[in-house]
XYZ file of C-alpha atoms in Angstrom:
353
model
C 26.139 -45.990 -59.887
C 25.191 -42.370 -59.990
C 24.423 -40.806 -56.642
C 21.195 -38.965 -56.279
C 21.633 -35.422 -55.109
C 20.676 -34.658 -51.522
C 18.152 -31.873 -51.182
C 19.012 -29.559 -48.361
C 16.193 -28.034 -46.264
C 15.305 -24.639 -47.643
C 14.907 -21.734 -45.209
C 12.519 -18.906 -45.854
C 14.252 -15.872 -47.201
C 14.817 -13.161 -44.637
C 12.288 -11.001 -46.439
C 9.540 -13.599 -45.980
C 10.339 -13.990 -42.285
C 10.153 -10.249 -41.824
C 6.798 -10.066 -43.609
C 5.293 -12.888 -41.556
C 6.563 -11.367 -38.304
C 5.219 -7.965 -39.220
C 1.836 -9.425 -40.086
C 1.689 -11.277 -36.774
C 2.750 -8.149 -34.922
C 0.081 -6.052 -36.600
C -2.522 -8.673 -35.760
C -1.376 -8.631 -32.136
C -1.605 -4.828 -32.036
C -5.106 -4.894 -33.514
C -6.158 -7.533 -31.001
C -4.650 -5.490 -28.180
C -6.494 -2.376 -29.325
C -9.761 -4.313 -29.448
C -9.217 -5.670 -25.939
C -8.190 -2.231 -24.723
C -11.331 -0.714 -26.228
C -13.491 -3.320 -24.506
C -11.700 -2.755 -21.196
C -11.985 1.007 -21.289
C -15.575 0.808 -22.462
C -16.307 -1.376 -19.463
C -14.427 1.051 -17.224
C -16.366 4.072 -18.430
C -19.772 2.376 -18.526
C -20.055 -0.367 -15.915
C -17.766 0.877 -13.166
C -20.163 3.441 -11.765
C -18.852 6.319 -13.874
C -21.474 6.245 -16.587
C -23.598 9.224 -17.503
C -26.728 7.245 -16.593
C -26.361 5.228 -13.398
C -28.723 2.221 -13.453
C -28.710 2.074 -9.644
C -30.365 5.493 -9.372
C -34.056 5.734 -8.589
C -36.576 8.387 -9.676
C -36.353 11.746 -7.929
C -37.412 11.434 -4.296
C -36.504 7.733 -4.033
C -33.428 5.672 -3.178
C -32.168 2.110 -3.359
C -29.838 0.826 -0.633
C -27.596 -2.221 -0.565
C -28.865 -5.288 -2.401
C -32.526 -4.230 -2.251
C -34.008 -4.128 -5.753
C -36.947 -1.813 -5.098
C -36.717 1.944 -4.667
C -37.950 3.468 -1.394
C -39.138 7.068 -0.923
C -36.855 9.429 0.946
C -37.456 9.020 4.665
C -39.535 11.740 6.303
C -39.060 13.344 9.733
C -41.403 10.783 11.263
C -39.662 7.828 9.606
C -36.190 9.058 10.587
C -37.221 9.543 14.214
C -38.952 6.158 14.331
C -36.720 3.923 12.232
C -33.167 5.316 12.431
C -30.968 4.640 15.452
C -27.811 6.652 16.164
C -24.739 4.570 17.016
C -21.885 7.030 17.518
C -20.536 10.431 16.485
C -17.936 10.059 13.730
C -17.225 13.672 12.851
C -18.005 17.328 13.449
C -17.422 20.442 11.357
C -18.324 24.093 11.498
C -21.851 23.444 10.217
C -22.891 19.950 11.299
C -22.198 16.894 13.419
C -22.130 13.462 11.776
C -23.394 10.225 13.353
C -22.948 6.650 12.216
C -26.467 5.250 12.449
C -28.564 2.223 11.542
C -31.718 1.818 9.473
C -33.238 -1.628 8.894
C -29.870 -3.350 9.510
C -28.113 -0.962 7.116
C -25.395 1.423 8.227
C -26.370 5.008 7.359
C -25.199 8.517 8.258
C -27.135 11.242 10.050
C -25.903 14.830 9.701
C -27.346 17.419 12.087
C -26.868 21.169 12.319
C -24.698 22.262 15.242
C -24.597 26.038 14.765
C -27.933 27.772 14.310
C -26.162 30.782 12.769
C -25.199 28.556 9.840
C -28.619 27.078 9.157
C -28.751 28.769 5.723
C -25.545 26.929 4.743
C -27.025 23.667 6.016
C -30.255 24.119 4.066
C -28.320 25.135 0.956
C -26.340 21.905 1.240
C -29.586 19.936 1.499
C -31.011 21.745 -1.540
C -27.891 20.903 -3.569
C -27.921 17.305 -2.357
C -31.500 16.832 -3.524
C -31.031 18.540 -6.871
C -27.712 16.910 -7.801
C -28.455 13.250 -7.016
C -26.323 11.277 -9.475
C -23.447 8.825 -9.572
C -21.144 11.674 -8.532
C -22.964 12.607 -5.321
C -23.488 10.706 -2.074
C -26.911 9.035 -2.004
C -29.643 10.904 -0.126
C -31.898 8.639 1.951
C -34.067 11.190 3.718
C -34.171 14.534 5.497
C -36.068 16.607 8.047
C -35.848 20.350 7.513
C -37.653 21.147 10.780
C -34.984 19.305 12.770
C -32.115 20.206 10.398
C -31.333 16.540 9.784
C -30.011 14.815 6.646
C -29.779 11.038 6.156
C -27.256 9.673 3.622
C -25.591 6.428 2.612
C -22.647 5.213 4.720
C -19.225 4.601 3.169
C -16.882 2.863 5.627
C -13.638 4.030 3.968
C -14.498 7.604 4.886
C -13.185 10.776 3.285
C -10.308 11.082 0.837
C -8.079 12.444 3.569
C -7.448 8.859 4.641
C -6.674 7.540 1.135
C -2.980 6.788 1.682
C -3.646 5.095 4.995
C -6.373 2.971 3.386
C -4.083 1.932 0.533
C -1.486 0.665 3.031
C -3.965 -1.672 4.719
C -3.045 -5.247 3.637
C -6.541 -5.786 2.222
C -6.115 -2.889 -0.208
C -2.418 -3.138 -1.115
C -3.386 -4.475 -4.539
C -5.157 -1.172 -5.208
C -2.016 0.866 -4.506
C -0.905 1.193 -8.137
C -0.445 4.095 -10.564
C -3.348 2.685 -12.587
C -5.864 2.727 -9.731
C -4.624 6.073 -8.465
C -4.991 7.648 -11.911
C -8.543 6.316 -12.119
C -9.301 8.078 -8.819
C -7.978 11.312 -10.341
C -10.271 10.709 -13.332
C -13.188 10.271 -10.923
C -12.325 13.566 -9.223
C -12.098 15.515 -12.491
C -15.361 13.877 -13.606
C -17.045 15.326 -10.515
C -15.593 18.782 -11.208
C -16.858 18.511 -14.787
C -20.318 17.501 -13.508
C -20.500 20.457 -11.117
C -19.419 22.854 -13.866
C -22.189 21.583 -16.150
C -24.783 20.532 -13.575
C -28.566 20.641 -14.029
C -28.527 23.819 -11.943
C -25.804 25.528 -13.964
C -22.100 26.117 -13.322
C -21.319 25.417 -9.661
C -18.052 26.176 -7.874
C -16.697 24.002 -5.047
C -15.892 26.704 -2.493
C -15.039 24.456 0.479
C -11.582 23.923 -0.985
C -9.218 26.552 0.377
C -6.535 23.971 1.165
C -5.894 20.380 0.162
C -7.033 18.849 3.463
C -10.286 20.798 3.389
C -10.959 19.807 -0.217
C -10.275 16.116 0.429
C -12.667 16.147 3.386
C -15.532 17.023 1.030
C -15.246 13.718 -0.864
C -15.845 10.086 0.080
C -14.002 6.946 -1.025
C -16.400 4.114 -1.818
C -15.725 0.447 -1.093
C -15.201 -0.220 -4.821
C -12.670 2.632 -4.968
C -14.589 5.420 -6.607
C -15.173 8.966 -5.399
C -18.367 10.762 -4.391
C -18.788 14.390 -3.418
C -20.325 14.482 0.038
C -20.450 18.067 1.307
C -22.334 20.595 -0.811
C -22.834 23.376 1.737
C -20.647 25.861 -0.176
C -21.569 25.515 -3.837
C -22.360 28.934 -5.353
C -23.621 29.398 -8.908
C -21.733 31.151 -11.716
C -23.698 32.721 -14.560
C -21.282 34.573 -16.831
C -23.936 35.629 -19.336
C -25.791 37.377 -16.517
C -22.586 38.784 -15.046
C -22.892 36.612 -11.957
C -19.570 35.539 -10.447
C -18.738 34.210 -6.975
C -16.562 34.728 -3.927
C -15.726 31.800 -1.662
C -16.537 33.314 1.714
C -15.958 36.767 3.110
C -12.466 36.307 4.525
C -9.082 36.769 2.914
C -7.751 33.591 1.253
C -4.026 32.930 1.190
C -1.576 30.307 -0.025
C -0.658 28.807 -3.380
C -3.406 26.176 -3.274
C -6.130 28.748 -3.964
C -6.129 30.335 -7.409
C -4.416 33.728 -7.922
C -7.756 35.461 -8.522
C -8.921 34.263 -5.081
C -6.123 36.162 -3.315
C -6.230 39.798 -2.248
C -4.957 41.729 -5.292
C -4.029 45.046 -3.673
C -0.965 44.146 -1.626
C -0.197 44.137 2.067
C -0.344 47.929 2.285
C -4.103 47.827 1.669
C -6.075 46.073 4.428
C -8.412 43.341 3.200
C -12.000 44.438 2.692
C -14.565 41.980 1.350
C -16.479 44.629 -0.605
C -13.322 45.423 -2.602
C -12.460 41.805 -3.373
C -13.176 41.005 -7.048
C -15.359 37.947 -7.718
C -14.269 35.046 -9.932
C -15.602 32.008 -11.795
C -15.331 28.194 -11.853
C -11.764 28.238 -13.185
C -10.603 28.361 -9.551
C -11.462 24.643 -9.436
C -9.266 24.009 -12.495
C -6.263 25.671 -10.817
C -6.438 23.128 -7.978
C -6.640 19.981 -10.124
C -2.858 19.405 -10.477
C -2.349 19.560 -6.700
C -5.234 17.173 -6.045
C -4.030 14.758 -8.722
C -0.502 14.907 -7.331
C -1.949 13.732 -4.024
C -3.840 10.929 -5.746
C -0.788 9.680 -7.642
C 1.361 9.457 -4.527
C 4.805 7.904 -4.870
C 4.082 4.418 -6.179
C 5.975 2.837 -9.051
C 4.950 4.446 -12.321
C 3.416 7.586 -10.795
C 6.242 9.809 -12.081
C 5.626 8.549 -15.620
C 1.970 9.527 -15.247
C 3.000 12.969 -14.012
C 5.249 13.369 -17.049
C 2.359 12.604 -19.415
C 0.129 15.080 -17.540
C 2.744 17.856 -17.449
C 1.319 19.946 -20.306
C -2.328 19.843 -19.184
C -1.303 20.628 -15.614
C 0.800 23.565 -16.796
C -2.292 24.857 -18.600
C -4.357 24.446 -15.408
C -1.854 26.701 -13.629
C -2.144 29.598 -16.074
C -2.434 32.840 -14.127
C -5.199 34.108 -16.404
C -8.306 32.006 -15.651
C -9.540 32.387 -19.237
C -6.430 30.570 -20.486
C -7.026 27.502 -18.330
C -8.718 24.463 -19.889
C -12.253 23.427 -19.046
C -12.874 20.448 -16.777
C -14.025 18.524 -19.854
C -10.689 19.177 -21.592
C -8.773 18.018 -18.540
C -10.935 14.904 -18.308
C -10.393 14.087 -21.997
C -6.627 14.387 -21.538
C -6.625 12.174 -18.440
C -8.547 9.478 -20.303
C -6.169 9.640 -23.270
C -3.180 9.292 -20.956
C -4.757 6.290 -19.226
C -5.393 4.631 -22.606
C -1.852 5.346 -23.795
C -0.184 4.032 -20.652
C -2.277 0.858 -20.548
C -1.325 0.213 -24.172
C 2.367 0.777 -23.444
C 2.268 -1.538 -20.437
C 0.493 -4.251 -22.419
C 2.764 -4.016 -25.485
C 6.121 -2.451 -24.463
C 8.332 -1.597 -27.410
C 5.540 -1.902 -29.988
C 6.245 1.498 -31.459
C 9.945 0.708 -31.946
C 9.161 -2.671 -33.511
C 6.884 -1.054 -36.061
């Protein structure tokens, strides 16, 4: 009796396996890119960093907490009647700051302490009113006659305490290269906003050292950044030949830009009238140092620094004209964030393709 042949199981040829795997891999990459696009779109639009903040009210009004309706800025009478001081939480050269309460909401009262600096105080109030946006602390009211400003309270305080905050058990999950880079993106976004503000190109002059600069910004409870102190914010108008000088004293140290330092050597005593003015590129010079602070020493931060090396080198060009704009720095930061998120999500994808 003739035996029937046994049919062995046929395997796909190696070429077919490779084609199927490649197709699946490409589909996975496309899916990843779609998810990444949705994530970053959500980050740039719904995380409080959008160009139009839906929580903002019309000029002269504010919305606080979970209240849906906008209220008009509080007047002198309303502040005196409705706001109760709780305790002093800070004092600078220009003003004293009090944690206060208004209708069961924590708020902040800032009051002038040195009458010789009232022009700085009123300039800060003018800037605060004109620049209300997602980048600036929310104004709740003011009283020019009593040199009083009322703003929203942010319990995490200024950026000087960032590292301490990130080591609190409640916030340890935020202490990652990803979250720290997003804070740097917030900071550069604010610089970009000031350089292209509704009032024109503004320079952040209260930034002669890192500690001073960090004290000008607040950390919100959802880990974003707001500029808080606008007392020293002069206007640059290059077309009109209008440049600025940050104060009337000699500035020293590597944190300030080269053009902010006395250019005539130690043999010539400093004289304010001889000090050349400069433009907004002083803010660009400081970005790498501020970002280095933001990144800290967490796992992955050195990889971020490596990706930012070229743009930071450009920020440190001695000639201000050769430095990038804040918009260019911001674009680079966002590209780096996108790239690193993709690499974390799909390690080795490039090699596999």
